Amino acid sequence: MRTMRLYLINPSNPLVSIVNVNESRWNRYRVWKPLSLMVLAGLTPPDWEITIVDENLEVPDYPAMPRPDLVGITAFTSQANRAYEVATHFRSLGVPVVMGGIHATMCLDEVSERVDSVVTGEAESIWTQVLDDARRGGLKRQYDGGHPAINHFVPARHDLLPGRYAFGAIQTTRGCPLNCSFCSVTAFNGAQYRQRPVEDVVGEFQAIREKRVLVVDDNLIGTRPEHMARAKELFRALAATNLHKQWIAQATINFADDEELLALAAKAGCRGVFIGFESPTPEGLRELGKKFNLMKGRNFRASVRRIQHHKILVVGSFIIGLDVDEPGIGKRIAEVAGQYGVDTLNALFLTPLPGTRLWDQMKSEQRIALNMFPEDWKYYTLTFPVARYKHFTLEGITREMISCNQRFYSLPRILRRVASSAWRRCHPLASLVGNLSYRNNGRMDCRIYADLQRQRRHSSGINRAQLQTQT
Ligand code: B12
Ligand code: SF4
């Protein structure tokens, strides 16, 4: 059988990509491995020769590369535009293009018009069939992978990307029952929380070259006692294998409620956790459907301290632009995040992502302001205001974001936080790097906001009519 050539491509987003990893060694900490493509590569039989292209690392000279037999493209919504440019290039050469991932699943019709074949849902159950059909020249227009059981997945191909990333990546669970209004995870991965067998995860951890690892799970510990029991089992097994890897993960705030869980996580190499606090007010949490954070008697400051006590840094995420938010919300979030004692703050604009409950609501209320699709998808990075916000103009909400970041990331506050983590012996260097990196991102965003305002005045770039209706 002839060996077939497959390119798997992660498109860049010109607004957020850092293509110049060689320019500064710190940029290595800002590009993350496209795990979806490594998983697809793992599922691909040996009669296919695979090249993974991560445009976030480097955009190659495609015309100079050998002609592939098939191109597979992944994309978050914010990458869709660039995905179509890449697809157009290969289709013009007569190479069939298949696209999958979250955007393809949520915007099937749009994607179908621009590629030869679309895979919706998770690919594990369907990818080899896609490849067989492509080999026979009989690709179907659409495949659906659904939500397969995640027992005994083949490991991702951790060897296929260059060693220029600071972090490896792994996934141990899928799905989330909580279905927050702004989040795509329940719609995409389902409400059932699925967990990979502990031995599979440990085996795959061992195959990762990097010392640091991003565990991409949306909630590594889950929400129920049996989920946490499995998380403990995983942490014990990781600690027992003595991998000496350091990893960061995402979790809900209940991570803080179980001392044994925290101690085991730290022993297994957990150095940081990303937690969605989302809103400083109960009304905000109710609006977002984040009822899990509303549990009676929750003291967020004490919860954060308990996590940090185990030398695990806490990144707190908040959303600006809720209907209940009033002017001054940026400053308030900075203050509340400071009171909770998080090590770094990740503030994002409320963004209607396709497929979410928020999308349906804002669409029906005609509040999606940047809606020249597919061009406008590039702004759906949660770092641009793309909707009409109840109590803010475009400039107003942008000012809130700037004031939030300037306050939280002022140099005296950064120094105070880093001193506090030094006092607690909780990775002060990592805290310093994290704080300076967020401060720097905030400053870059300010420049982009200023450019956008200028573009608006000159009526180029973003459609003027959209912006006028927004303000
Ligand atoms: C890790 C992660 C990141 C990493 C990405 C690393 C990387 N380069 O891929 C980082 C931190 C950089 C990141 C950034 C962002 N992210 Co993110 N991220 C995730 C997370 C938590 C896990 C993704 C993952 O790796 N999953 C594991 C792999 C194995 O699963 P998968 O990607 O779904 O791939 C499977 C299928 O989709 C399918 N598939 C995927 N691609 C393809 C391609 C082909 C050809 C085929 C056949 C199949 C296929 O097969 C795979 C195996 O089943 C998801 C949540 C989630 N559950 O998806 C959010 C998520 C994807 N992120 C999201 C968002 C919004 C962002 C940001 C825009 C904003 C932000 N700050 O978070 C930025 C994007 C910036 C940009 N570049 O434009 C949203 C995307 C929603 C949307 N409609 O796009 C998600 C769904 C989270 C959410 N709460 O809604 N993210
Ligand atoms: S925000 Fe977190 S808790 Fe809410 S649905 Fe998404 S993954 Fe689940």
Coordinates of C-alpha atoms in Angstrom, one line a residue, residues 1 4 45 47-48 70 126-139 143:
M1 CA 0.0 0.0 0.0
M4 CA 0.0 8.7 2.2
P45 CA -2.2 4.2 11.1
D47 CA 0.8 3.9 6.4
W48 CA 0.3 7.6 6.7
L70 CA -4.8 15.0 2.8
I126 CA -14.2 8.1 13.4
W127 CA -10.8 9.3 12.3
T128 CA -9.5 6.0 10.8
Q129 CA -12.7 5.8 8.7
V130 CA -12.0 9.3 7.5
L131 CA -8.5 8.3 6.5
D132 CA -9.7 5.1 4.7
D133 CA -12.3 7.1 2.8
A134 CA -9.7 9.7 1.8
R135 CA -7.3 6.9 0.6
R136 CA -10.1 5.6 -1.6
G137 CA -11.0 9.1 -2.8
G138 CA -14.4 8.8 -1.2
L139 CA -14.4 11.4 1.6
Y143 CA -18.7 12.7 9.9

